[in-house]
Amino acid sequence: MSDTNRQWILANRPEGRPTDEDFELVESEVPDPDANEVLVRTRYLSVDPYMRGRMRDEESYAEPWEVGEPMRAGVVGEVEASNHDDFETGDIVTGNLEWAEYSLALGSELAPVDPDLAPISTALGVLGMPGRTAYFGTLEVAEPRPGDTMVVSGAAGAVGSVVGQIARMSGARVVGIAGSDRKCDWLTDELGFDAAVNYKEEDVREALSGACPDGIDAYFDNVGGEITDAVFANLNIDARVAVCGQISLYNAEELPTGPRKLGTLIEKRARVEGLLVGDFAPRFEAATERLGQWVSEGELQYEETITEGFENAPGAFIGLFEGENVGKQLVEVA
């Protein structure tokens, strides 16, 4: 084990899209665990769009990071030292830890990862927070039914790609929206989506009219903005909208004023519901078990974009807003 620990701290609050200057790499000694603490060596670090909100000094559902302090993320790592009865050296664990090569955590803040179930990286993706978000958001918020048409924006991401597959298992016809022909081909050729729209090359409203000739019964929203405006124009009566993310707006210094869409909800008697996966925490274990079964049976496919090297974590995060990743974006640290 190294004597030196590297950490990424928030150097500045970004204005607009984050840049490399908003992050600072610092070194310190590897800490020793106190009573009930565990020292974890990071193997994989997750970067996620919601983290952009934590870089603002604003009240939100996630507490903002302080300038000069380490940022935090989902981590899968190996126990290096333990003063907690539930964990011993060599165990693989996951938790919300610092952007660091080594992190301390209370044992109660960690969960074991079974390396025999699937590659350990999946604990941050299809079998972790993104997979559980897709699971509950699809089945209990968007509620696709046999014969429905469901649209998923951000469909080639960690959440959206799982959403579409679960909707297909539920008997719905699924249309994905993504940002390249390569991603659209992956959705239809590999994941079984019925159609896909490249929002960078097509008029989304017109393309959705062609891809959804009978309208849209359910919509899983990961992006917001003009894409969601286009979806709303095609909603059916009694449509359900699950609002999971708004990545198109995360870097905006001032939120744009767009078409007023609440009138559409009156006309269509549609339901719009926000989604935070933490609300389903008491049922995480059951969701992970079912997702794991689907993966092992080949019913649920997943993709990971892995950036190698702890020093490249900020670039991997910034790349989320360029649409560089397919599936779950991870940083391989060790």
CSV table of C-alpha atoms in Angstrom, one decimal:
chain,number,residue,atom,x,y,z
A,1,MET,CA,0.0,0.0,0.0
A,2,SER,CA,1.3,3.5,-0.9
A,3,ASP,CA,2.0,6.0,1.9
A,4,THR,CA,0.6,8.8,-0.3
A,5,ASN,CA,-3.0,9.4,-1.0
A,6,ARG,CA,-4.2,11.6,-4.0
A,7,GLN,CA,-7.5,13.4,-3.8
A,8,TRP,CA,-9.5,15.6,-6.2
A,9,ILE,CA,-10.9,18.7,-4.5
A,10,LEU,CA,-13.3,21.3,-5.9
A,11,ALA,CA,-11.0,24.3,-6.8
A,12,ASN,CA,-13.7,26.7,-8.1
A,13,ARG,CA,-17.4,26.8,-8.6
A,14,PRO,CA,-17.8,26.5,-12.4
A,15,GLU,CA,-19.5,29.1,-14.5
A,16,GLY,CA,-21.3,27.2,-17.2
A,17,ARG,CA,-19.6,24.0,-18.3
A,18,PRO,CA,-16.9,22.8,-15.8
A,19,THR,CA,-13.3,22.9,-17.0
A,20,ASP,CA,-10.0,21.4,-15.7
A,21,GLU,CA,-9.4,24.6,-13.7
A,22,ASP,CA,-12.3,23.8,-11.4
A,23,PHE,CA,-10.5,20.7,-10.0
A,24,GLU,CA,-7.3,20.4,-8.1
A,25,LEU,CA,-5.3,17.2,-7.4
A,26,VAL,CA,-3.7,17.2,-3.9
A,27,GLU,CA,-1.6,14.7,-1.9
A,28,SER,CA,-1.7,13.7,1.7
A,29,GLU,CA,-0.8,10.7,3.9
A,30,VAL,CA,-3.0,7.7,3.7
A,31,PRO,CA,-5.2,7.9,6.8
A,32,ASP,CA,-5.6,5.2,9.5
A,33,PRO,CA,-9.1,4.0,10.4
A,34,ASP,CA,-10.5,4.8,13.8
A,35,ALA,CA,-13.1,2.7,15.7
A,36,ASN,CA,-15.7,1.3,13.4
A,37,GLU,CA,-14.0,2.8,10.4
A,38,VAL,CA,-12.8,1.1,7.3
A,39,LEU,CA,-10.0,2.2,4.9
A,40,VAL,CA,-11.0,1.5,1.3
A,41,ARG,CA,-8.6,1.6,-1.7
A,42,THR,CA,-10.6,2.8,-4.7
A,43,ARG,CA,-10.8,0.4,-7.7
A,44,TYR,CA,-13.6,2.2,-9.7
A,45,LEU,CA,-14.9,5.7,-9.3
A,46,SER,CA,-18.3,6.8,-10.7
A,47,VAL,CA,-18.9,10.1,-12.4
A,48,ASP,CA,-22.5,11.2,-12.8
A,49,PRO,CA,-24.4,14.2,-14.3
A,50,TYR,CA,-26.1,15.0,-10.9
A,51,MET,CA,-22.7,16.0,-9.5
A,52,ARG,CA,-22.8,19.2,-11.5
A,53,GLY,CA,-25.5,20.4,-9.1
A,54,ARG,CA,-23.3,19.7,-6.2
A,55,MET,CA,-20.7,22.2,-7.6
A,56,ARG,CA,-23.2,25.1,-7.1
A,57,ASP,CA,-23.7,26.9,-3.9
A,58,GLU,CA,-27.4,26.4,-4.0
A,59,GLU,CA,-30.0,24.4,-2.1
A,60,SER,CA,-30.9,21.1,-3.8
A,61,TYR,CA,-31.7,17.5,-3.0
A,62,ALA,CA,-27.9,16.8,-2.8
A,63,GLU,CA,-25.8,18.9,-0.4
A,64,PRO,CA,-23.3,21.1,-2.3
A,65,TRP,CA,-19.6,20.5,-2.2
A,66,GLU,CA,-17.5,23.2,-0.5
A,67,VAL,CA,-14.6,24.8,-2.4
A,68,GLY,CA,-11.3,23.3,-1.2
A,69,GLU,CA,-12.9,20.1,0.0
A,70,PRO,CA,-12.8,16.6,-1.6
A,71,MET,CA,-15.7,15.7,-3.9
A,72,ARG,CA,-17.6,12.5,-3.4
A,73,ALA,CA,-18.8,9.8,-5.7
A,74,GLY,CA,-20.0,6.2,-5.8
A,75,VAL,CA,-16.9,4.0,-5.3
A,76,VAL,CA,-16.1,0.3,-5.6
A,77,GLY,CA,-13.0,-0.6,-3.7
A,78,GLU,CA,-11.0,-3.1,-1.7
A,79,VAL,CA,-10.7,-3.0,2.1
A,80,GLU,CA,-7.1,-2.2,3.1
A,81,ALA,CA,-7.7,-2.0,6.8
A,82,SER,CA,-10.8,-2.4,9.0
A,83,ASN,CA,-11.8,-1.6,12.6
A,84,HIS,CA,-15.4,-2.8,11.9
A,85,ASP,CA,-16.6,-6.3,12.6
A,86,ASP,CA,-18.5,-6.6,9.3
A,87,PHE,CA,-15.5,-6.1,7.0
A,88,GLU,CA,-12.0,-7.5,6.7
A,89,THR,CA,-9.0,-6.9,4.6
A,90,GLY,CA,-9.6,-7.9,1.0
A,91,ASP,CA,-13.3,-7.5,1.0
A,92,ILE,CA,-14.9,-5.7,-2.0
A,93,VAL,CA,-17.2,-2.9,-0.9
A,94,THR,CA,-19.1,0.0,-2.3
A,95,GLY,CA,-20.2,3.4,-0.9
A,96,ASN,CA,-20.4,7.1,-1.4
A,97,LEU,CA,-16.8,8.0,-0.8
A,98,GLU,CA,-14.3,10.8,-1.6
A,99,TRP,CA,-12.7,11.3,-5.1
A,100,ALA,CA,-9.5,9.7,-3.7
A,101,GLU,CA,-7.3,6.7,-4.1
A,102,TYR,CA,-7.9,5.9,-0.4
A,103,SER,CA,-11.0,6.8,1.7
A,104,LEU,CA,-12.2,6.3,5.2
A,105,ALA,CA,-15.8,5.4,5.9
A,106,LEU,CA,-17.8,4.1,8.8
A,107,GLY,CA,-18.7,0.4,8.3
A,108,SER,CA,-22.4,1.4,8.3
A,109,GLU,CA,-21.7,3.6,5.2
A,110,LEU,CA,-20.5,0.6,3.1
A,111,ALA,CA,-22.2,-2.3,1.4
A,112,PRO,CA,-20.5,-5.6,0.4
A,113,VAL,CA,-20.0,-6.4,-3.3
A,114,ASP,CA,-20.2,-10.0,-4.5
A,115,PRO,CA,-17.5,-10.4,-7.1
A,116,ASP,CA,-19.0,-13.8,-8.2
A,117,LEU,CA,-22.3,-12.1,-9.2
A,118,ALA,CA,-20.9,-9.9,-11.9
A,119,PRO,CA,-17.9,-7.8,-12.6
A,120,ILE,CA,-17.4,-5.5,-9.5
A,121,SER,CA,-17.8,-2.4,-11.7
A,122,THR,CA,-21.4,-3.2,-12.2
A,123,ALA,CA,-22.1,-2.2,-8.6
A,124,LEU,CA,-21.8,1.4,-9.8
A,125,GLY,CA,-23.9,0.8,-13.0
A,126,VAL,CA,-26.5,-1.7,-13.9
A,127,LEU,CA,-26.5,-3.3,-10.4
A,128,GLY,CA,-26.0,0.0,-8.6
A,129,MET,CA,-27.6,3.4,-8.4
A,130,PRO,CA,-28.2,3.8,-12.2
A,131,GLY,CA,-29.8,0.4,-12.5
A,132,ARG,CA,-32.0,0.9,-9.4
A,133,THR,CA,-33.0,4.3,-10.7
A,134,ALA,CA,-34.1,2.7,-14.0
A,135,TYR,CA,-35.8,-0.1,-12.2
A,136,PHE,CA,-38.0,1.9,-9.9
A,137,GLY,CA,-38.5,4.9,-12.3
A,138,THR,CA,-39.7,2.6,-15.1
A,139,LEU,CA,-41.9,0.2,-13.2
A,140,GLU,CA,-43.4,2.5,-10.5
A,141,VAL,CA,-43.3,6.0,-12.1
A,142,ALA,CA,-43.5,5.7,-15.9
A,143,GLU,CA,-45.4,2.4,-15.6
A,144,PRO,CA,-45.2,1.2,-19.2
A,145,ARG,CA,-47.9,-1.3,-20.1
A,146,PRO,CA,-48.3,-3.9,-22.9
A,147,GLY,CA,-49.0,-2.1,-26.1
A,148,ASP,CA,-47.8,1.3,-24.9
A,149,THR,CA,-45.2,3.5,-26.7
A,150,MET,CA,-42.5,4.7,-24.3
A,151,VAL,CA,-39.9,7.3,-25.2
A,152,VAL,CA,-36.5,7.5,-23.3
A,153,SER,CA,-34.2,10.5,-23.6
A,154,GLY,CA,-30.6,10.1,-22.8
A,155,ALA,CA,-31.3,6.6,-23.9
A,156,ALA,CA,-27.7,5.5,-24.4
A,157,GLY,CA,-26.6,6.5,-20.9
A,158,ALA,CA,-26.4,4.3,-17.8
A,159,VAL,CA,-30.0,4.9,-16.7
A,160,GLY,CA,-31.7,5.3,-20.0
A,161,SER,CA,-30.3,2.1,-21.6
A,162,VAL,CA,-31.7,0.1,-18.7
A,163,VAL,CA,-35.0,1.9,-18.7
A,164,GLY,CA,-35.6,1.0,-22.3
A,165,GLN,CA,-34.9,-2.7,-21.8
A,166,ILE,CA,-37.1,-2.9,-18.7
A,167,ALA,CA,-39.9,-1.2,-20.7
A,168,ARG,CA,-39.5,-3.7,-23.5
A,169,MET,CA,-39.8,-6.5,-20.9
A,170,SER,CA,-43.1,-4.9,-19.8
A,171,GLY,CA,-44.5,-5.2,-23.3
A,172,ALA,CA,-44.1,-1.6,-24.4
A,173,ARG,CA,-42.8,-0.4,-27.8
A,174,VAL,CA,-39.7,1.7,-26.9
A,175,VAL,CA,-38.1,4.7,-28.8
A,176,GLY,CA,-34.8,6.1,-27.6
A,177,ILE,CA,-33.3,9.5,-28.1
A,178,ALA,CA,-29.5,9.7,-28.2
A,179,GLY,CA,-26.8,11.9,-29.7
A,180,SER,CA,-25.1,9.9,-32.4
A,181,ASP,CA,-25.8,7.3,-35.1
A,182,ARG,CA,-23.5,4.9,-33.2
A,183,LYS,CA,-25.5,5.2,-30.1
A,184,CYS,CA,-28.8,4.9,-31.9
A,185,ASP,CA,-27.6,1.7,-33.7
A,186,TRP,CA,-26.5,0.3,-30.3
A,187,LEU,CA,-30.0,0.9,-28.9
A,188,THR,CA,-31.8,-0.8,-31.8
A,189,ASP,CA,-29.3,-3.5,-32.8
A,190,GLU,CA,-28.0,-4.6,-29.4
A,191,LEU,CA,-30.6,-3.5,-26.8
A,192,GLY,CA,-33.8,-4.2,-28.7
A,193,PHE,CA,-35.2,-0.7,-28.8
A,194,ASP,CA,-37.9,-0.5,-31.6
A,195,ALA,CA,-36.6,2.9,-32.9
A,196,ALA,CA,-34.1,5.6,-32.1
A,197,VAL,CA,-33.8,9.3,-32.8
A,198,ASN,CA,-30.5,11.2,-33.2
A,199,TYR,CA,-31.3,14.5,-31.7
A,200,LYS,CA,-28.2,16.1,-33.2
A,201,GLU,CA,-29.1,15.2,-36.7
A,202,GLU,CA,-32.9,15.2,-36.8
A,203,ASP,CA,-35.8,17.5,-36.0
A,204,VAL,CA,-36.8,15.7,-32.8
A,205,ARG,CA,-40.5,16.6,-32.9
A,206,GLU,CA,-40.9,15.5,-36.5
A,207,ALA,CA,-38.8,12.4,-35.9
A,208,LEU,CA,-40.9,11.4,-32.9
A,209,SER,CA,-44.1,11.9,-35.0
A,210,GLY,CA,-42.7,9.3,-37.4
A,211,ALA,CA,-41.3,6.9,-34.8
A,212,CYS,CA,-44.5,7.2,-32.6
A,213,PRO,CA,-47.4,7.2,-35.0
A,214,ASP,CA,-49.8,6.4,-32.3
A,215,GLY,CA,-48.4,9.0,-29.8
A,216,ILE,CA,-46.5,8.6,-26.6
A,217,ASP,CA,-47.9,6.9,-23.5
A,218,ALA,CA,-44.9,7.1,-21.2
A,219,TYR,CA,-41.8,9.2,-21.2
A,220,PHE,CA,-38.6,8.8,-19.1
A,221,ASP,CA,-36.9,12.2,-19.1
A,222,ASN,CA,-33.2,12.4,-18.5
A,223,VAL,CA,-32.4,15.6,-20.4
A,224,GLY,CA,-35.2,18.2,-20.2
A,225,GLY,CA,-35.0,21.3,-22.5
A,226,GLU,CA,-36.1,21.3,-26.1
A,227,ILE,CA,-36.1,17.5,-26.4
A,228,THR,CA,-38.7,17.3,-23.6
A,229,ASP,CA,-40.7,20.0,-25.3
A,230,ALA,CA,-40.8,17.9,-28.4
A,231,VAL,CA,-42.0,14.8,-26.5
A,232,PHE,CA,-44.8,16.8,-24.8
A,233,ALA,CA,-46.2,17.7,-28.2
A,234,ASN,CA,-46.7,14.0,-28.9
A,235,LEU,CA,-48.2,12.8,-25.5
A,236,ASN,CA,-51.3,10.7,-25.4
A,237,ILE,CA,-54.2,11.0,-23.0
A,238,ASP,CA,-53.3,9.6,-19.6
A,239,ALA,CA,-49.6,9.6,-20.4
A,240,ARG,CA,-47.0,9.2,-17.6
A,241,VAL,CA,-43.8,11.3,-17.4
A,242,ALA,CA,-41.0,10.3,-15.1
A,243,VAL,CA,-38.5,13.2,-14.6
A,244,CYS,CA,-35.2,11.7,-13.6
A,245,GLY,CA,-32.6,14.3,-14.9
A,246,GLN,CA,-32.2,17.6,-16.8
A,247,ILE,CA,-28.7,17.3,-18.1
A,248,SER,CA,-29.3,19.8,-21.0
A,249,LEU,CA,-29.8,22.5,-18.3
A,250,TYR,CA,-27.2,21.6,-15.7
A,251,ASN,CA,-24.6,24.0,-17.0
A,252,ALA,CA,-27.0,26.9,-17.6
A,253,GLU,CA,-26.3,30.0,-15.6
A,254,GLU,CA,-29.9,31.2,-16.2
A,255,LEU,CA,-32.6,28.7,-17.0
A,256,PRO,CA,-34.2,29.5,-20.4
A,257,THR,CA,-37.9,30.3,-20.7
A,258,GLY,CA,-39.4,27.7,-23.0
A,259,PRO,CA,-42.9,27.0,-24.3
A,260,ARG,CA,-45.4,26.7,-21.5
A,261,LYS,CA,-46.3,23.0,-21.3
A,262,LEU,CA,-48.7,22.8,-18.4
A,263,GLY,CA,-51.6,23.3,-20.7
A,264,THR,CA,-50.6,20.1,-22.5
A,265,LEU,CA,-51.1,18.2,-19.2
A,266,ILE,CA,-54.7,19.5,-18.9
A,267,GLU,CA,-55.5,18.5,-22.4
A,268,LYS,CA,-53.9,15.1,-22.1
A,269,ARG,CA,-54.7,14.4,-18.5
A,270,ALA,CA,-51.0,13.4,-18.2
A,271,ARG,CA,-49.1,12.8,-15.0
A,272,VAL,CA,-45.6,14.2,-14.4
A,273,GLU,CA,-43.6,12.9,-11.4
A,274,GLY,CA,-40.1,13.6,-10.2
A,275,LEU,CA,-37.9,10.7,-9.3
A,276,LEU,CA,-35.2,10.4,-6.7
A,277,VAL,CA,-33.9,6.8,-6.3
A,278,GLY,CA,-33.1,7.4,-2.6
A,279,ASP,CA,-36.8,7.3,-1.8
A,280,PHE,CA,-36.8,3.6,-2.6
A,281,ALA,CA,-33.8,2.8,-0.4
A,282,PRO,CA,-35.6,0.2,1.8
A,283,ARG,CA,-36.1,-1.9,-1.4
A,284,PHE,CA,-32.7,-1.6,-3.0
A,285,GLU,CA,-31.7,-5.1,-2.2
A,286,ALA,CA,-34.7,-6.6,-3.9
A,287,ALA,CA,-34.2,-4.4,-7.0
A,288,THR,CA,-30.5,-5.4,-7.2
A,289,GLU,CA,-31.3,-9.0,-6.9
A,290,ARG,CA,-33.8,-8.8,-9.8
A,291,LEU,CA,-31.5,-6.8,-12.0
A,292,GLY,CA,-28.7,-9.3,-11.3
A,293,GLN,CA,-31.0,-12.1,-12.3
A,294,TRP,CA,-31.8,-10.4,-15.6
A,295,VAL,CA,-28.1,-9.8,-16.3
A,296,SER,CA,-27.2,-13.4,-15.6
A,297,GLU,CA,-30.0,-14.7,-17.8
A,298,GLY,CA,-29.0,-12.4,-20.7
A,299,GLU,CA,-32.2,-10.5,-20.5
A,300,LEU,CA,-30.5,-7.2,-19.6
A,301,GLN,CA,-27.5,-5.9,-21.5
A,302,TYR,CA,-25.2,-3.1,-20.3
A,303,GLU,CA,-22.2,-1.1,-21.5
A,304,GLU,CA,-19.4,0.6,-19.6
A,305,THR,CA,-17.2,3.4,-20.8
A,306,ILE,CA,-14.0,3.1,-18.6
A,307,THR,CA,-11.4,5.9,-18.4
A,308,GLU,CA,-8.2,4.6,-17.0
A,309,GLY,CA,-6.2,6.6,-14.4
A,310,PHE,CA,-7.2,8.5,-11.3
A,311,GLU,CA,-5.7,11.7,-12.8
A,312,ASN,CA,-8.2,11.6,-15.6
A,313,ALA,CA,-11.3,11.7,-13.4
A,314,PRO,CA,-12.2,15.4,-14.1
A,315,GLY,CA,-12.0,14.7,-17.9
A,316,ALA,CA,-14.3,11.8,-17.6
A,317,PHE,CA,-16.8,13.9,-15.7
A,318,ILE,CA,-16.6,16.8,-18.2
A,319,GLY,CA,-17.1,14.3,-21.0
A,320,LEU,CA,-20.5,13.5,-19.7
A,321,PHE,CA,-21.7,16.9,-21.0
A,322,GLU,CA,-20.2,16.2,-24.4
A,323,GLY,CA,-22.0,12.9,-24.7
A,324,GLU,CA,-18.8,10.9,-24.9
A,325,ASN,CA,-19.9,7.9,-22.9
A,326,VAL,CA,-22.0,4.9,-23.9
A,327,GLY,CA,-23.7,3.3,-20.9
A,328,LYS,CA,-22.1,3.9,-17.5
A,329,GLN,CA,-19.0,6.2,-17.3
A,330,LEU,CA,-16.4,5.0,-14.8
A,331,VAL,CA,-12.9,5.8,-13.9
A,332,GLU,CA,-10.6,2.8,-13.2
A,333,VAL,CA,-8.3,3.9,-10.4
A,334,ALA,CA,-6.4,0.8,-9.3
